[in-house]
Each structure stands twice: as structure tokens, then as C-alpha cells.
Short mmCIF file of C-alpha atoms and ligand atoms in Angstrom, two decimals:
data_model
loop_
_atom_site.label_atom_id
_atom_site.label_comp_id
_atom_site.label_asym_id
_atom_site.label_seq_id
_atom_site.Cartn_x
_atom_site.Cartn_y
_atom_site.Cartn_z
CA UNK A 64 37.08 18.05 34.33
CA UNK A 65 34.63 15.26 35.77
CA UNK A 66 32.16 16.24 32.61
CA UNK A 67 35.01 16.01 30.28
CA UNK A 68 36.70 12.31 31.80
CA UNK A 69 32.53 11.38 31.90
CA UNK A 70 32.29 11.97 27.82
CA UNK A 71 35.42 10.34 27.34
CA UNK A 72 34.03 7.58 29.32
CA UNK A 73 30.38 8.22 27.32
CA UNK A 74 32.29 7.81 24.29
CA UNK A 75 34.44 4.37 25.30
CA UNK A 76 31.76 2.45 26.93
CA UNK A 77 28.91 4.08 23.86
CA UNK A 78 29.87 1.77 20.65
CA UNK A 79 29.97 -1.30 22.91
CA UNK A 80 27.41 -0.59 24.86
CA UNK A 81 25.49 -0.85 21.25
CA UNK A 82 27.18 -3.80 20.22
CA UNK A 83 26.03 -5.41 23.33
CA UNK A 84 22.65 -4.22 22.76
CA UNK A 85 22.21 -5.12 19.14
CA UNK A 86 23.84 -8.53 20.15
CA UNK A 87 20.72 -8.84 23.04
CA UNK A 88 18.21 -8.09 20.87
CA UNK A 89 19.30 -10.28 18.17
CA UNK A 90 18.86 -13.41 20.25
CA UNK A 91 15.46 -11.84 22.40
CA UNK A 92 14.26 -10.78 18.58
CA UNK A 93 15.72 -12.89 16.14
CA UNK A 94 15.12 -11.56 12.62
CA UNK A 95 12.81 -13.98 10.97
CA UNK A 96 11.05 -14.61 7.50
CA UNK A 97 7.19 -13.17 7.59
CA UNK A 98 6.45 -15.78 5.28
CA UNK A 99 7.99 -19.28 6.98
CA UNK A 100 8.87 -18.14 10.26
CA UNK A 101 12.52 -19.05 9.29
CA UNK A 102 15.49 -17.09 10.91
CA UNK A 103 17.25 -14.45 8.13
CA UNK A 104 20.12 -12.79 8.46
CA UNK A 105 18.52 -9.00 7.78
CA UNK A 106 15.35 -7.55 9.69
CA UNK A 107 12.97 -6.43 7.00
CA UNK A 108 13.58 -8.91 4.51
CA UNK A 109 11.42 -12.84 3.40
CA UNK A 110 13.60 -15.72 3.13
CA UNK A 111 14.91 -16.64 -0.27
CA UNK A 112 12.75 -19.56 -0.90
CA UNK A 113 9.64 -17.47 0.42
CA UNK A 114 10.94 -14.65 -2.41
CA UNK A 115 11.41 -17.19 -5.09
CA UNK A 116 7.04 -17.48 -4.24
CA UNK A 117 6.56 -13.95 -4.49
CA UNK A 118 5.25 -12.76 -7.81
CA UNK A 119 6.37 -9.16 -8.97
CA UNK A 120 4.34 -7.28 -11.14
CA UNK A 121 7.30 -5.81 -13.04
CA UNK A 122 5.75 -5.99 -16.90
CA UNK A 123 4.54 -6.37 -19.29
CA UNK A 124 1.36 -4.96 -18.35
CA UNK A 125 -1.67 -2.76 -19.17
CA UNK A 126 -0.90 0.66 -18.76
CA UNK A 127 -4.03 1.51 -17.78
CA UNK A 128 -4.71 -1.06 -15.68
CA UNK A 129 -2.09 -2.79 -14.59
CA UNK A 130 -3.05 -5.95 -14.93
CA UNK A 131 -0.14 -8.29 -15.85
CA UNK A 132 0.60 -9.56 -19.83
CA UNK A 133 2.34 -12.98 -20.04
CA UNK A 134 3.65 -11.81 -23.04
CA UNK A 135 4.97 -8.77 -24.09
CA UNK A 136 2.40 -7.49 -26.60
CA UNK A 137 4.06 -4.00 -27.21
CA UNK A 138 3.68 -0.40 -26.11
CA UNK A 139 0.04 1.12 -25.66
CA UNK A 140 -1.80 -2.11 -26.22
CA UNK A 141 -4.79 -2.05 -22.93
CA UNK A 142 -5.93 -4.86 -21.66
CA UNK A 143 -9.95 -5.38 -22.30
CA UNK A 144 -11.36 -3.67 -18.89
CA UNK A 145 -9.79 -0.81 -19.39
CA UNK A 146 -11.26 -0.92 -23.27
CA UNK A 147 -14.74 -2.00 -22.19
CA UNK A 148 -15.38 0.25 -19.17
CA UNK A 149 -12.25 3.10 -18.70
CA UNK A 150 -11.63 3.76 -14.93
CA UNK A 151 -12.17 6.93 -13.57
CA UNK A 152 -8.59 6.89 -12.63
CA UNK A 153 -5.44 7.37 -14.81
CA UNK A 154 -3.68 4.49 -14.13
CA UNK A 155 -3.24 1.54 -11.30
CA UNK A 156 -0.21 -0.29 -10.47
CA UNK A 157 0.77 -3.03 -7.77
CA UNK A 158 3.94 -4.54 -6.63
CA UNK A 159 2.85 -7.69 -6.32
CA UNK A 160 0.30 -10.60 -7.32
CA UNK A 161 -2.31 -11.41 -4.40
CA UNK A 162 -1.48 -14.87 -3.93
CA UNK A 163 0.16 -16.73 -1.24
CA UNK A 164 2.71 -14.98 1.21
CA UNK A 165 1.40 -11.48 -0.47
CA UNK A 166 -1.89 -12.28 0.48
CA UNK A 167 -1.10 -13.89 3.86
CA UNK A 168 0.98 -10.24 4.31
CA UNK A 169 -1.99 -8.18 3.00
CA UNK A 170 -4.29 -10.07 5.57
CA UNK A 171 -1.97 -10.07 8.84
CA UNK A 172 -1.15 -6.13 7.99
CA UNK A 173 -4.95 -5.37 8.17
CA UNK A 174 -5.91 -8.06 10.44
CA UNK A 175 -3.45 -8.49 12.83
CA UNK A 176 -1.67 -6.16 14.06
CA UNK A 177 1.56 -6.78 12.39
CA UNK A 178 2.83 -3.54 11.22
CA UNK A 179 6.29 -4.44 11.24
CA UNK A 180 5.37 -5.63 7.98
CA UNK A 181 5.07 -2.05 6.44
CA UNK A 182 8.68 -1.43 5.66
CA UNK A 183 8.81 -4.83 3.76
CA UNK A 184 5.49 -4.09 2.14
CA UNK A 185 6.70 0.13 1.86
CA UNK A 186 9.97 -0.95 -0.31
CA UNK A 187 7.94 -2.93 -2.59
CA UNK A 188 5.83 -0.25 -2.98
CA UNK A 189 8.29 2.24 -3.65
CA UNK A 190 9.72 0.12 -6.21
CA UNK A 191 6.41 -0.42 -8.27
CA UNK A 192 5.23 3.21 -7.67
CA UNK A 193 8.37 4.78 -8.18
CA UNK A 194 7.72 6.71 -11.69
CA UNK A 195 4.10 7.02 -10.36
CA UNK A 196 5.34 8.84 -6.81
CA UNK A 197 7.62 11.15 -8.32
CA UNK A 198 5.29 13.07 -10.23
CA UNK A 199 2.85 13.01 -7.74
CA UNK A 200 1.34 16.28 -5.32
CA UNK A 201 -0.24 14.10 -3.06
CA UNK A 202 -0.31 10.51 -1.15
CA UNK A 203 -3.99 9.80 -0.33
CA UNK A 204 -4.56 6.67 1.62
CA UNK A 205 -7.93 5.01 1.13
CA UNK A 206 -9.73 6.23 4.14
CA UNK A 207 -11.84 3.83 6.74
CA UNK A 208 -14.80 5.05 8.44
CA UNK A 209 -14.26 6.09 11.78
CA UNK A 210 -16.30 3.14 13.43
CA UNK A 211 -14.01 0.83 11.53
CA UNK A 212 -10.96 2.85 12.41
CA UNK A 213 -12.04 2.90 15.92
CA UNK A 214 -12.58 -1.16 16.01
CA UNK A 215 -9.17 -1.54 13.76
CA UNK A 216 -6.63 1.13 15.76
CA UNK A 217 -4.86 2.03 12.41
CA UNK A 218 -5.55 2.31 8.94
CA UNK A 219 -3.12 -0.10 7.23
CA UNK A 220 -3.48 1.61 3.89
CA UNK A 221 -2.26 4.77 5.59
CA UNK A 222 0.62 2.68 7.62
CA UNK A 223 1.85 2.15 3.98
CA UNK A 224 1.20 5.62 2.54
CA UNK A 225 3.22 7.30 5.34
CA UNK A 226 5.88 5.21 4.76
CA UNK A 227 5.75 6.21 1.03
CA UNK A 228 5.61 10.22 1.42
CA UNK A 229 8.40 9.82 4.45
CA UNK A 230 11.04 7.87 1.98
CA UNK A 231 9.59 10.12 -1.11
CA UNK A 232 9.36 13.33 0.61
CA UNK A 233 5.66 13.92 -0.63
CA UNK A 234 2.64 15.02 0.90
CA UNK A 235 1.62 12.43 3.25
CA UNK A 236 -2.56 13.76 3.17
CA UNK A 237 -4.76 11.28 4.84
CA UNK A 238 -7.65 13.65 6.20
CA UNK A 239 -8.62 14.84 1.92
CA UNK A 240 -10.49 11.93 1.74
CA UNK A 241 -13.13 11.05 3.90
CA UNK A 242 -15.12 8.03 4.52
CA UNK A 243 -19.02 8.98 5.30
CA UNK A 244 -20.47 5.88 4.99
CA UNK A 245 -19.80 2.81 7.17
CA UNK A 246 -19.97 -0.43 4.64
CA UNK A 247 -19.97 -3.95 4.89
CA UNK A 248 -16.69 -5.87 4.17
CA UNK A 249 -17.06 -6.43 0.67
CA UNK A 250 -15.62 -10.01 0.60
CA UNK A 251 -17.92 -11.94 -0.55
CA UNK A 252 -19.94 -9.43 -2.78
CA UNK A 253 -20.52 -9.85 -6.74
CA UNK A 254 -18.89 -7.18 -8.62
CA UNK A 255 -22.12 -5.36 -9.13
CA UNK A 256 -23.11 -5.29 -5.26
CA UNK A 257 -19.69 -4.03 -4.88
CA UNK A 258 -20.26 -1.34 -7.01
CA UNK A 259 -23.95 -0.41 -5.43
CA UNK A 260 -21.93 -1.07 -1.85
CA UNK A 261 -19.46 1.56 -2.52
CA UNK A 262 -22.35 4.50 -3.79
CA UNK A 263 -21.91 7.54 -1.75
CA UNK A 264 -19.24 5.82 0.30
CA UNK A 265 -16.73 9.06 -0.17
CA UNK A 266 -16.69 12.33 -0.16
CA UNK A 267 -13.73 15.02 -0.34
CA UNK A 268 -13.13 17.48 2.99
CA UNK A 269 -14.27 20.75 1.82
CA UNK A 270 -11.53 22.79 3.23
CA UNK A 271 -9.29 20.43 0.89
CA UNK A 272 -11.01 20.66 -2.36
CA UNK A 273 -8.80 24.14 -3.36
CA UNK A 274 -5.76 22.26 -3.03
CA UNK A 275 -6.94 19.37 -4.81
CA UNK A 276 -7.19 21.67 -8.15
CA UNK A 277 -5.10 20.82 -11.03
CA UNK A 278 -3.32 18.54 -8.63
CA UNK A 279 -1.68 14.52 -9.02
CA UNK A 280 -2.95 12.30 -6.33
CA UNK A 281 -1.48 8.77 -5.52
CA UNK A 282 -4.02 7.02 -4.38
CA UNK A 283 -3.04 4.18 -1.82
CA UNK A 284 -4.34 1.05 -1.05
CA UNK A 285 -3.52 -2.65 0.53
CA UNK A 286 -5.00 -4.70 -2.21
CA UNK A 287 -7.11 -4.17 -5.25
CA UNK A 288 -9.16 -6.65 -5.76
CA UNK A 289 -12.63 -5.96 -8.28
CA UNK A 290 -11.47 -1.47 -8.03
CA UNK A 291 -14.77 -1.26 -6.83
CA UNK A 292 -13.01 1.05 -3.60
CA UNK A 293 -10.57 2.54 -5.39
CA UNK A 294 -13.34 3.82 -8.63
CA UNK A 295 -15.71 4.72 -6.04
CA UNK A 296 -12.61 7.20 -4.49
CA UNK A 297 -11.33 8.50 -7.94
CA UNK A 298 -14.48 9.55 -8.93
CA UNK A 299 -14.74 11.83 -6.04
CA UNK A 300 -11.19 13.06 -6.54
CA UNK A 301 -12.08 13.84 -10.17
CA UNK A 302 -15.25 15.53 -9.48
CA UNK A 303 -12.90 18.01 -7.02
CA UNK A 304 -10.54 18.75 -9.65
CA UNK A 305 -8.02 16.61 -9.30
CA UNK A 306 -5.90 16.21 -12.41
CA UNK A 307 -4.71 13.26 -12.36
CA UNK A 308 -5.74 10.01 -9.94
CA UNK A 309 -2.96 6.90 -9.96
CA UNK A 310 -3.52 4.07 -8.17
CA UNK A 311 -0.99 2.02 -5.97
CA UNK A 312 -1.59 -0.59 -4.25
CA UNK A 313 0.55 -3.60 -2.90
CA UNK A 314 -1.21 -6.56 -4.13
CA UNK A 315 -3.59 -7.17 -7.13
CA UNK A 316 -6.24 -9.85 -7.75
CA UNK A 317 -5.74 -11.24 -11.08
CA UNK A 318 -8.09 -14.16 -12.66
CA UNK A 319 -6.68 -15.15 -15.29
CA UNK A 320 -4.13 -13.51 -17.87
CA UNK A 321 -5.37 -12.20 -20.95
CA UNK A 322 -1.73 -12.46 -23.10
ZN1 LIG B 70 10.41 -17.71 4.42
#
């Protein structure tokens, strides 16, 4: 009888009890913009005038690529990279242009310790990558070297590829690729001495190279800036079989528009 009058109780004093709680934390933890500081209304979310600043990558675009068209210039027409000098991967897509708030995100995510901004970042994500995650076997972070791991605590490229396979339901496999060679940060660096930075930088865990045959990999990533990274990965993917190597990453470097 006592258990019975307690769950009763439990189940009177439960709902407020979480009202009261939610109501406590919303004034110790006010939700607030990641861009101004400004209080929202929703946890998770930018403030409307720090969205209007946010550029989407949404098309048109190379499909190779990904880089952004200002105009629509029709279906199958590459941009003159991927024309030039064809990635080793299929494709490469981004949610958002690396400029502003999306780089101030991209930098406090891997910088800073703020990994409450991985859901934000995540839904982007999952918006631009959507067609590319569904056909995928595999979500493959880009890996850091242990030293840097070590110094860092987390890998924010894995923060945002766990947070893919968990709302996709896909392979979450961050130990494929490995990271043998501890590099400089490439900021800074020409393109070329990007390139020669990244030789030998990756390799593929042996144990994993049966499961990589045949396979799709999403490859993800915080920011692609010249691809030196992400080529430097695909080609090791490729070379273990892997049938098919897209790129995602949340924010893309873009000069200047082509179309
Ligand atoms: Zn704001």
C-alpha cells in the first residue's frame, strides 16, 4: 500500500517537479544565439537576424564539387576544378559557406570547447547530406593524430559524424581511418605545400580494409577549405576498395564564384 500511495505521489509531484526544473534551468541557462549572444526562444537554434547571415549551400552547384553556381547553369555542367584536376572522391557537399558566424562556429567547435554547437551544426548537416547519407555504408570522420587528439580531448569532425550516423542510423566508424602522421596546421600553407603536407598522412586499419570492399563511405569533415585533407583521405579509401567516397563537410571555402 505505502509503494502504491508513493507512485501515486511519484506520479503527482513528477510533471511539476519537471516544470519546475525546466523553469530553473531556463533562467540559470537561458537559451541564447551562438552567433550574437542574444536570448532565443528554442535551445539549438541562431537568432533570426544571425540566420538571415548564414549562407546555405542549397544549389545550384557543381556536382562534383560542390562549389556554389550563382546561376543556375543546368544539369551536369562541373565547375573547372573538378574539369582540370578530378578528385579522387565522388562528390563533396557542405551546408554552408565559411564566412562569418559559420566560420566563427567551425572555429569555437574545434577550438573551444563548445560542443553544444554540434546539434546546430549536425541538423545542417543532415540537411545538406541527406541524399548523400542515405545511400551511404559508412560515416568516416576525418581522423586526428593521436598527439593532436590527446592535446584537443575530442575530435570535432567525429562530434559531428556521430551525430549524423545516431539521427541516420548508419555506421558511425571512426577507428577505419587512421592518422599516422602528426602534421602541421595547415593554415597558412600554399595549396601545393598542402598537398606535399598531407603525403603519407593516412592510412586505412588493416583489420578494416575487408569491410571497406565495394562499400559507400561518407567522409566527414568541419570545413573544407583547399581538399587538400579530404583528397589525401579518399585516396586511401579508394586504394582499399572503397566504391564510392562522398564528402560532407559543414562549411566550404569559396573564392570567388565561377557562374
Ligand atoms: Zn544571433
Amino acid at each position: 500500500m505505502a509503494k502504491s500511495s508513493v507512485e501515486k505521489m511519484g506520479n503527482r509531484v513528477r510533471p511539476i517537479g519537471k516544470k519546475l526544473l525546466q523553469a530553473v534551468a531556463a533562467v540559470l541557462f537561458p537559451p541564447i544565439c551562438c552567433g550574437c549572444g542574444r536570448r532565443i526562444d528554442r535551445i539549438g537554434t541562431v537568432c533570426p537576424q544571425c540566420w538571415g547571415k548564414i549562407q546555405f549551400l542549397t544549389g545550384p552547384y557543381c556536382p562534383v564539387m560542390g562549389v556554389p553556381f550563382r546561376f543556375d547553369v543546368g544539369d551536369g555542367f562541373l565547375c573547372g576544378e573538378a574539369l582540370r584536376e578530378p578528385p579522387p572522391f565522388d562528390c563533396a557537399r557542405a551546408a554552408v559557406l565559411h564566412k562569418g558566424l559559420a566560420q566563427l562556429m567551425v572555429s569555437r567547435l574545434k577550438y573551444s570547447r563548445r560542443l553544444e554547437l554540434v546539434p546546430i551544426m549536425g541538423q545542417w548537416l543532415l540537411r545538406a547530406g541527406r541524399d548523400l547519407l542515405a545511400e551511404c555504408d559508412y560515416i568516416v570522420p576525418l581522423p586526428l593524430h593521436r598527439r593532436r587528439f590527446r592535446q584537443r580531448g575530442y575530435n570535432q569532425s567525429a562530434e559531428l559524424a556521430r551525430y549524423l550516423a545516431a539521427k541516420t542510423g548508419k555506421i558511425f566508424a571512426p577507428h577505419i581511418l587512421l592518422r599516422k602522421k602528426y602534421t602541421v596546421p595547415q593554415v597558412g600553407l600554399s595549396a601545393a605545400e598542402r598537398v606535399k603536407n598531407m603525403r603519407g598522412v593516412f592510412a586505412v586499419e588493416k583489420a578494416a580494409r575487408p569491410q571497406l570492399l565495394g562499400k559507400i563511405v561518407v567522409l566527414v569533415d568541419d570545413v573544407y577549405t583547399t581538399g587538400a585533407t579530404v583528397k589525401a583521405a579518399a585516396r586511401i579509401l579508394r586504394r582499399a576498395g572503397t566504391a564510392r567516397i562522398n564528402v560532407l563537410t559543414f562549411s566550404r571555402v569559396v573564392k570567388e564564384m565561377e557562374f
